[in-house]
XYZ file of C-alpha atoms in Angstrom:
234
model
C 0.000 0.000 0.000
C 2.898 2.388 0.731
C 4.522 1.709 -2.631
C 5.453 5.287 -3.632
C 8.266 7.066 -5.489
C 11.552 6.615 -3.653
C 11.788 10.357 -2.930
C 8.532 10.148 -0.938
C 9.106 6.858 0.877
C 10.338 8.235 4.206
C 7.761 11.051 4.201
C 4.803 8.780 3.504
C 5.940 6.155 5.997
C 6.234 8.846 8.695
C 2.888 10.431 7.787
C 1.156 7.042 7.720
C 2.438 6.243 11.206
C 0.899 9.521 12.408
C -2.594 8.183 11.667
C -4.626 6.835 14.559
C -3.836 3.100 14.948
C -7.504 2.151 14.664
C -7.795 4.117 11.423
C -4.672 2.442 10.045
C -6.283 -0.892 10.848
C -9.380 0.192 8.921
C -7.238 1.187 5.921
C -5.553 -2.205 5.985
C -8.701 -4.328 6.324
C -11.808 -2.215 5.596
C -13.922 -1.658 2.488
C -13.688 1.673 0.682
C -12.791 3.362 -2.599
C -10.239 3.401 -4.230
C -8.634 -0.008 -4.167
C -6.119 -0.197 -1.323
C -3.125 -0.262 -3.672
C -4.254 3.016 -5.290
C -4.578 5.161 -2.154
C -1.133 6.748 -2.462
C -0.882 6.797 -6.270
C -0.342 10.584 -6.309
C 3.011 9.962 -4.607
C 4.072 7.349 -7.153
C 4.113 9.507 -10.261
C 5.384 12.924 -9.072
C 8.838 12.941 -7.424
C 9.147 15.163 -4.362
C 11.969 17.106 -6.035
C 9.522 18.249 -8.750
C 6.830 19.429 -6.310
C 5.597 23.023 -6.756
C 1.923 22.825 -5.813
C -0.336 20.579 -3.769
C -3.868 20.579 -5.126
C -6.295 19.465 -2.423
C -9.597 18.161 -3.708
C -12.297 16.701 -1.482
C -12.288 12.902 -1.591
C -12.069 10.216 -4.300
C -14.741 9.653 -6.910
C -17.415 7.369 -5.385
C -16.968 4.769 -8.134
C -14.288 2.095 -8.146
C -13.574 2.487 -11.858
C -13.176 6.268 -11.501
C -11.056 6.531 -8.343
C -7.412 6.430 -9.408
C -5.655 7.843 -6.346
C -5.106 11.148 -8.173
C -7.567 13.963 -7.442
C -9.772 14.763 -10.479
C -8.233 12.079 -12.689
C -11.260 9.921 -13.495
C -10.230 6.404 -14.456
C -13.550 5.851 -16.249
C -12.588 8.555 -18.749
C -10.318 7.796 -21.689
C -10.672 10.441 -24.381
C -11.449 14.044 -23.440
C -12.891 15.391 -26.677
C -15.319 14.028 -29.262
C -16.674 15.318 -32.594
C -19.629 16.797 -30.680
C -17.558 18.583 -28.008
C -16.482 16.941 -24.761
C -16.717 13.154 -24.661
C -19.704 11.493 -22.989
C -17.483 10.247 -20.162
C -16.203 13.762 -19.416
C -19.724 15.171 -19.506
C -20.798 12.609 -16.907
C -17.963 13.666 -14.563
C -19.183 17.107 -13.446
C -16.007 18.302 -11.718
C -13.769 17.184 -14.568
C -16.125 18.687 -17.164
C -16.080 22.069 -15.448
C -12.310 21.941 -15.027
C -11.788 21.269 -18.746
C -14.127 24.134 -19.637
C -12.269 26.435 -17.237
C -8.957 25.502 -18.869
C -10.376 26.167 -22.346
C -11.660 29.588 -21.247
C -8.330 30.408 -19.558
C -6.516 29.513 -22.782
C -8.765 31.789 -24.842
C -10.173 28.889 -26.846
C -13.702 28.980 -25.413
C -15.914 32.077 -25.173
C -17.076 32.474 -21.554
C -20.468 33.516 -22.941
C -20.899 30.241 -24.833
C -19.809 27.113 -22.977
C -21.977 24.758 -25.041
C -21.039 21.449 -26.616
C -21.387 23.102 -30.009
C -18.878 25.792 -29.075
C -16.420 23.174 -27.847
C -16.942 21.086 -30.998
C -15.824 24.068 -33.091
C -12.451 24.314 -31.302
C -9.382 23.108 -33.194
C -8.096 20.436 -30.804
C -5.243 19.198 -32.992
C -2.651 20.619 -30.584
C -4.510 19.558 -27.431
C -4.180 16.430 -25.328
C -6.502 13.537 -26.067
C -6.628 11.400 -22.912
C -7.155 11.775 -19.180
C -3.712 10.325 -18.473
C -2.137 13.054 -20.590
C -3.933 15.574 -18.364
C -2.391 13.944 -15.301
C 1.034 14.122 -16.927
C 0.560 17.823 -17.686
C -0.414 18.536 -14.081
C 2.711 16.739 -12.912
C 4.883 18.438 -15.528
C 3.899 21.659 -13.732
C 4.741 20.144 -10.350
C 1.129 19.718 -9.190
C 0.503 16.926 -6.681
C -3.101 15.786 -7.161
C -4.113 14.989 -3.603
C -7.502 14.708 -1.929
C -8.137 15.952 1.608
C -9.455 12.469 2.411
C -7.673 9.739 0.483
C -10.562 7.282 0.652
C -14.328 7.358 0.060
C -16.794 5.275 2.051
C -20.071 7.161 1.657
C -21.095 10.819 1.431
C -22.137 10.969 5.081
C -18.619 9.925 6.086
C -16.688 12.461 3.973
C -16.079 14.948 6.785
C -15.166 12.167 9.207
C -12.559 10.751 6.833
C -11.124 14.206 6.085
C -10.665 14.703 9.829
C -9.125 11.239 10.223
C -6.511 12.057 7.564
C -5.447 15.321 9.252
C -2.611 13.735 11.282
C -1.245 12.341 8.012
C -1.487 15.746 6.335
C 0.129 17.500 9.311
C 3.093 15.135 9.293
C 3.377 15.375 5.509
C 3.249 19.186 5.360
C 5.822 19.423 8.151
C 8.289 17.661 5.845
C 7.678 19.869 2.779
C 9.485 23.139 2.027
C 7.504 26.367 2.345
C 8.112 27.372 -1.290
C 5.313 24.991 -2.313
C 1.863 26.527 -2.887
C -1.399 24.965 -1.697
C -4.472 24.960 -3.958
C -7.672 24.324 -2.012
C -10.839 23.261 -3.838
C -14.073 23.452 -1.847
C -15.032 23.622 1.815
C -13.537 20.316 2.922
C -10.179 21.230 1.380
C -10.299 24.614 3.111
C -10.003 22.814 6.452
C -6.339 22.330 5.514
C -5.854 26.060 6.212
C -6.492 25.398 9.909
C -3.651 22.896 10.209
C -0.707 24.569 12.003
C 1.789 22.997 9.599
C -0.049 24.603 6.653
C 0.529 28.152 7.874
C 3.970 28.414 6.255
C 2.591 27.873 2.739
C 1.043 30.396 0.345
C -2.366 29.161 -0.701
C -5.267 29.860 -3.047
C -8.849 28.911 -2.238
C -11.530 28.302 -4.854
C -14.945 26.743 -5.004
C -14.943 23.052 -5.860
C -15.044 22.460 -9.647
C -18.326 20.641 -9.092
C -19.789 24.169 -9.042
C -20.516 25.702 -12.443
C -19.106 29.053 -11.251
C -15.623 27.511 -11.203
C -15.484 27.735 -15.004
C -15.273 31.539 -14.917
C -13.204 31.847 -11.730
C -10.477 34.418 -12.434
C -8.187 32.983 -9.757
C -8.369 29.618 -11.516
C -7.648 31.262 -14.880
C -4.614 33.104 -13.510
C -3.218 30.003 -11.846
C -3.939 27.274 -14.370
C -3.877 29.286 -17.614
C -0.065 29.584 -17.755
C 0.275 25.864 -17.031
C -1.326 25.039 -20.404
C -2.748 21.835 -18.982
C -4.580 20.921 -22.186
C -1.613 21.523 -24.478
C -0.075 18.518 -26.184
C 3.639 18.315 -25.358
């Protein structure tokens, strides 16, 4: 379960030990999403030496096929675009759909006054990424760690409880990260990270969760993610 990039191994082992013993036992034997071996996937693919941002989402997608261990990277999605605009799989994933639209607006490719499928279908996507895994790679190319505030999902009623249970892990983790990293906080559950003493040393930006339609036109999101060119094919 703690199979992560070698640069993170000591940090994740220390942070994991900070969890309440009864919660560790639940993680090792209980039923939840994602699969146990995917919980720490975000720490497998981005080396610590490349870290520039930590993006805190809420908790994993509530579907086994979607929860990858990377915030916002929906494993049920393959292609992003289709001849009619966004693919059906992207349109079903509300947060991802709104994030893609935000990125298109930030890049000047999509008119903020027309966010329709037809408008997206008219965009020349020949220089844009095609798959969800390419989006993950572009996040990580910019040094963004795609982390959820709670690394597992049990049911919606338990989301706040799990976010609280993961706080000792997050405290121990943040204590071992340099203060030149920026925190990106999506939604109310992620904003609880601000209250952690170890988070005080980091600059941070708070935004509504991309599940909200207003995220698409959020200027803070445009200013932060626009220069990253997350949809650009490399």
